[in-house]
XYZ file of C-alpha atoms in Angstrom:
378
model
C 99.516 101.687 157.506
C 96.239 101.679 158.722
C 93.309 101.486 156.893
C 89.749 102.425 157.432
C 86.277 101.802 155.796
C 84.328 104.886 154.583
C 80.831 103.073 155.068
C 81.687 102.509 158.846
C 80.199 105.401 161.175
C 83.046 104.612 163.621
C 85.845 105.062 161.316
C 84.672 107.836 158.784
C 87.008 110.932 159.067
C 85.577 113.919 161.346
C 83.594 116.641 159.624
C 82.357 119.807 160.687
C 79.506 119.003 158.566
C 76.062 117.462 159.698
C 74.817 114.882 156.999
C 70.866 115.236 157.265
C 68.905 112.496 155.349
C 66.531 113.523 152.548
C 62.869 113.950 153.218
C 60.797 110.875 151.279
C 59.222 111.365 148.102
C 55.538 111.624 148.572
C 53.778 109.063 145.761
C 51.928 110.150 143.485
C 49.393 109.158 140.994
C 49.952 111.000 137.990
C 52.747 110.048 135.572
C 54.752 113.127 134.154
C 54.008 114.293 131.019
C 56.172 113.060 128.203
C 58.803 115.597 127.121
C 58.317 116.847 123.501
C 61.328 115.714 121.487
C 62.538 118.641 118.648
C 63.117 117.313 114.928
C 66.321 116.976 112.899
C 65.464 119.838 110.702
C 64.973 121.901 113.629
C 68.264 121.202 115.072
C 69.891 120.907 111.651
C 67.972 124.680 111.208
C 69.910 126.348 114.127
C 73.458 124.119 113.739
C 76.540 126.082 112.133
C 78.004 124.222 109.134
C 80.766 122.743 110.322
C 82.678 122.463 106.557
C 81.673 126.219 105.677
C 83.567 126.849 109.030
C 86.500 124.814 108.429
C 86.573 125.994 105.091
C 86.738 129.852 106.135
C 89.900 129.060 108.453
C 91.771 127.140 105.559
C 90.921 129.805 103.064
C 92.387 132.170 105.640
C 95.352 130.357 107.251
C 96.662 130.208 103.434
C 96.160 133.246 102.207
C 98.932 134.797 103.225
C 101.331 131.690 101.417
C 104.438 132.585 99.387
C 106.511 130.505 96.757
C 109.509 129.045 98.666
C 112.203 129.795 95.799
C 110.614 133.367 94.119
C 109.140 134.925 97.657
C 105.742 135.751 95.191
C 101.933 134.575 96.435
C 100.849 135.198 93.164
C 99.499 132.870 91.092
C 97.097 130.557 92.796
C 96.497 128.030 90.483
C 99.998 127.774 90.251
C 101.278 127.677 93.630
C 101.260 123.619 95.489
C 101.712 122.897 98.808
C 103.554 120.427 100.693
C 101.152 117.741 102.589
C 103.973 117.208 104.979
C 105.358 121.057 105.679
C 102.334 123.341 104.063
C 105.389 125.104 102.185
C 104.544 126.367 98.923
C 105.908 126.154 95.411
C 105.077 127.671 92.011
C 105.103 124.854 89.451
C 107.655 126.459 87.617
C 109.761 127.740 90.388
C 110.086 123.912 91.005
C 113.070 122.016 89.275
C 112.406 120.052 87.721
C 109.011 121.911 86.951
C 105.956 120.424 87.344
C 103.893 120.182 84.596
C 100.186 119.275 85.620
C 98.995 119.585 88.933
C 99.073 116.784 90.874
C 96.100 114.460 91.839
C 96.421 113.320 95.075
C 99.030 114.184 98.013
C 102.132 115.736 96.962
C 104.965 116.566 98.342
C 108.027 119.039 98.340
C 111.824 117.912 97.114
C 112.885 118.152 100.695
C 110.235 115.736 102.321
C 110.012 113.304 99.345
C 113.300 111.235 99.076
C 113.699 111.466 95.519
C 117.157 110.487 95.060
C 118.500 107.238 93.433
C 118.328 104.162 95.650
C 121.765 103.025 96.677
C 123.614 100.577 94.564
C 122.522 97.730 93.889
C 124.397 94.048 93.471
C 125.445 92.263 90.667
C 122.916 89.603 91.500
C 119.905 92.024 91.899
C 120.831 93.985 88.949
C 120.765 90.608 86.641
C 117.671 89.811 88.459
C 116.308 93.457 87.796
C 116.753 92.891 84.013
C 115.997 89.124 83.846
C 118.950 88.778 81.805
C 119.331 86.132 80.324
C 122.450 83.523 80.343
C 124.552 83.174 77.004
C 127.682 81.158 75.649
C 130.447 82.563 73.544
C 129.148 80.694 70.423
C 126.016 82.178 70.473
C 128.337 85.600 70.262
C 130.308 84.140 67.687
C 127.499 83.023 65.714
C 126.056 86.878 65.657
C 129.583 88.448 64.751
C 129.832 85.637 61.478
C 126.445 86.806 60.769
C 127.257 90.438 61.166
C 130.260 90.210 59.375
C 128.783 88.526 56.539
C 125.760 91.151 56.246
C 128.849 94.044 55.778
C 130.150 91.950 53.576
C 127.674 91.473 50.981
C 126.638 95.266 51.403
C 130.117 96.152 50.191
C 129.682 94.091 47.158
C 126.777 95.145 46.025
C 126.697 98.093 43.246
C 126.380 101.903 44.461
C 122.953 103.361 44.285
C 120.860 106.006 45.902
C 121.687 104.672 49.635
C 118.575 104.830 52.185
C 119.183 105.822 55.808
C 119.144 102.751 57.667
C 118.587 102.183 61.645
C 121.866 100.873 63.498
C 122.247 98.724 65.924
C 123.108 99.827 69.165
C 126.956 99.562 70.401
C 127.281 98.303 73.702
C 130.562 98.974 75.973
C 133.044 95.964 76.025
C 133.772 95.936 79.402
C 131.086 93.385 81.508
C 131.251 95.669 84.155
C 131.008 99.309 82.612
C 127.797 97.563 81.666
C 126.759 96.273 84.604
C 127.193 99.924 86.189
C 125.122 101.123 83.766
C 122.366 99.196 84.131
C 122.540 99.632 88.096
C 122.183 103.397 87.676
C 118.640 102.395 85.468
C 117.500 99.692 88.080
C 118.205 102.470 91.436
C 115.939 104.764 89.394
C 113.210 102.701 88.236
C 112.816 101.439 92.045
C 113.537 105.065 93.542
C 110.243 105.783 91.534
C 108.101 102.680 91.935
C 108.518 101.016 88.508
C 109.103 97.528 87.156
C 111.236 97.167 84.523
C 109.791 96.997 81.182
C 111.104 95.709 77.646
C 108.027 95.782 75.853
C 104.253 97.051 76.015
C 101.991 96.455 78.701
C 98.452 95.417 78.208
C 96.300 95.230 81.892
C 92.704 94.468 81.918
C 90.996 97.607 82.907
C 93.074 99.423 80.263
C 93.014 98.989 76.355
C 93.215 95.755 75.200
C 95.946 94.621 72.421
C 93.427 94.474 70.120
C 92.511 97.845 70.441
C 96.158 98.476 69.167
C 95.802 98.684 65.321
C 97.871 100.711 62.903
C 94.880 101.172 60.647
C 93.493 103.563 62.895
C 96.138 105.854 62.749
C 94.919 109.314 61.742
C 96.643 109.992 58.064
C 98.255 106.516 57.956
C 101.813 105.578 60.067
C 105.310 104.344 58.089
C 105.635 100.846 58.010
C 109.032 99.684 59.840
C 110.693 98.075 56.721
C 112.013 94.638 57.215
C 116.015 95.278 57.511
C 115.229 98.002 60.111
C 112.915 95.426 61.804
C 115.791 92.844 61.732
C 118.043 95.374 64.083
C 115.395 95.898 65.910
C 115.021 92.600 66.624
C 118.689 92.200 67.063
C 118.850 94.767 69.501
C 116.106 93.094 71.899
C 118.271 90.299 71.704
C 121.087 92.148 72.837
C 118.797 93.967 75.745
C 117.872 90.455 76.977
C 121.669 89.498 77.411
C 122.649 92.848 79.078
C 124.150 93.899 76.032
C 122.749 97.658 76.329
C 123.396 101.116 74.669
C 126.499 102.931 76.646
C 123.550 105.563 78.577
C 123.644 106.028 82.244
C 120.912 107.589 84.470
C 121.984 110.290 86.609
C 120.211 112.856 89.099
C 120.051 116.158 88.081
C 118.920 118.728 91.002
C 117.395 121.059 88.384
C 116.040 118.467 85.666
C 115.395 115.763 88.074
C 116.537 112.127 86.728
C 118.143 112.782 83.188
C 120.095 110.056 80.677
C 123.103 110.971 80.043
C 125.793 109.067 77.323
C 128.462 106.910 78.895
C 130.093 106.451 75.374
C 130.096 107.251 71.649
C 126.350 107.157 70.008
C 126.412 107.528 66.328
C 123.654 108.579 64.238
C 120.426 106.663 63.630
C 121.323 104.314 66.484
C 118.631 102.518 68.059
C 118.463 103.505 71.657
C 115.191 102.166 73.217
C 111.217 101.323 72.778
C 109.009 103.079 74.638
C 107.367 101.072 76.945
C 104.475 101.001 79.525
C 101.083 100.924 80.027
C 99.034 101.202 76.855
C 95.287 102.443 77.708
C 92.971 104.594 76.447
C 93.543 108.874 76.022
C 90.254 108.961 77.759
C 90.676 107.419 80.395
C 94.405 109.612 81.115
C 93.335 113.075 80.481
C 93.206 114.072 84.209
C 96.654 111.835 85.113
C 99.240 114.041 86.293
C 101.858 111.387 85.239
C 104.693 113.776 83.340
C 105.881 111.001 80.745
C 102.873 109.751 78.596
C 103.488 109.408 75.376
C 100.836 108.983 72.379
C 101.079 105.654 70.551
C 97.542 106.014 68.395
C 96.371 108.725 67.237
C 92.816 108.040 65.472
C 90.115 109.949 63.863
C 88.055 108.563 66.623
C 89.073 110.027 69.718
C 87.230 107.552 72.086
C 90.311 105.255 70.160
C 93.447 107.006 70.892
C 96.409 104.991 72.350
C 98.570 106.480 75.107
C 101.596 104.763 76.862
C 101.916 104.901 80.399
C 105.538 104.074 82.228
C 103.730 105.034 86.113
C 103.747 101.415 86.606
C 106.471 99.604 84.362
C 109.018 101.453 81.970
C 112.796 101.467 81.102
C 115.121 104.410 80.216
C 113.045 106.219 77.924
C 111.133 107.397 80.917
C 113.836 109.544 81.820
C 114.962 111.262 78.735
C 113.870 114.802 79.301
C 112.574 117.079 76.938
C 113.223 120.131 74.920
C 112.489 123.468 75.128
C 109.969 124.120 72.262
C 110.204 128.167 72.402
C 114.023 128.475 73.048
C 116.191 128.678 69.946
C 119.478 127.501 72.321
C 117.225 124.808 73.590
C 116.425 123.342 70.384
C 119.793 122.850 69.630
C 119.978 120.171 72.522
C 118.188 117.737 70.918
C 119.945 114.860 69.929
C 117.471 112.137 69.174
C 113.786 112.004 68.608
C 110.914 109.691 68.982
C 109.260 108.225 66.054
C 106.133 106.401 65.821
C 106.155 102.806 63.422
C 103.675 99.983 62.151
C 105.231 96.958 63.042
C 103.429 93.615 62.340
C 100.145 95.970 62.280
C 100.296 97.246 65.705
C 101.662 101.083 66.604
C 105.050 101.333 68.510
C 107.551 103.839 69.276
C 110.741 104.117 68.963
C 113.885 106.319 70.022
C 117.030 106.308 67.766
C 119.953 109.263 67.767
C 119.395 112.001 64.958
C 123.045 112.930 65.642
C 126.640 111.760 66.772
C 126.194 111.990 70.125
C 129.315 112.127 72.811
C 130.220 110.508 75.619
C 129.300 112.569 78.507
C 126.253 114.305 76.808
C 123.139 114.416 77.556
C 120.264 113.237 75.778
C 117.113 115.379 74.787
C 114.223 114.891 72.222
C 111.129 116.757 71.132
C 108.023 116.388 73.104
C 105.943 117.577 70.829
C 107.048 115.620 67.806
C 103.272 115.446 66.978
C 100.316 116.693 68.836
C 102.348 119.916 70.112
C 100.468 120.091 73.474
C 102.494 119.562 75.802
C 103.639 122.755 77.980
C 107.546 122.824 77.262
C 107.772 126.533 77.490
C 109.361 126.230 81.036
C 111.828 123.473 80.154
C 115.171 124.478 80.925
């Protein structure tokens, strides 16, 4: 193909237009007058505020949003908008119910995958819970000690018996225990929570020195020596992978919940409520729905709470009852009790009656302050 140079007159294509040479400018000895620049205040005064315009557009675009569940657009203060699909949902229409307005990004159930992750292997489960290896000799030694305790108690004189804390009884089948721990590991992993079997004190939050049971308003009951031994025994069993017969299941209405995988007797120790310890004043606007009171002080600035949003255990998934519904109150089968242990506050979850296999665990979220909104609970 032939090429042509546009700068060459001989090679330029034919055109009906004739080029005319522009007349040369006459030199001028006078410089042009300087241009008057407008001040920033004058420019801003005539400009249209973009923020107000965007707000008006947002109000117009969301004025007709209705709840996807009930179809009503009433109750704007309780209507949540998904940050991904822009659909609206009333807090009380969601399952599980959203008690507080979330802070930051919020996604509906369809846009957020809240289902448990895939089943974990045995090696990953053991590593997740940091289970210690033990020998059969240790088991026989502890069994003989328990037998001696039972024999000793039978030989004592009959008198008014105090209701003692009972140690947990794990499932006998090791594979069943592994499957139970796997459900908890899957639920914690799905929520991005690491397992913790105790209270965590993180820099920037409340220090351990702030957790003093003597600061409790009205005093705090002290865990007796015998129950303390039972607690230590259960904690040792937890570290060996011998947990209570419980599984974490996902319910479309209640979310994650805990179900008994075997019989549990009344007054059996279930778990200690664990997580990060922080001052209540730092968590007043927190949208975590599992915050537990640890220390209720006369001075509000010294009140402590447990926050299981980054670290936690199975106690985080035990649901609460509806305090305003007599039928729902009958579902309660365990309770949380705050004890003074070695001068520090601790929260223990204990069974309040015999629990059958397949029964779900519930307790009263308003055991102390009666401030948690439970009127929308199932």
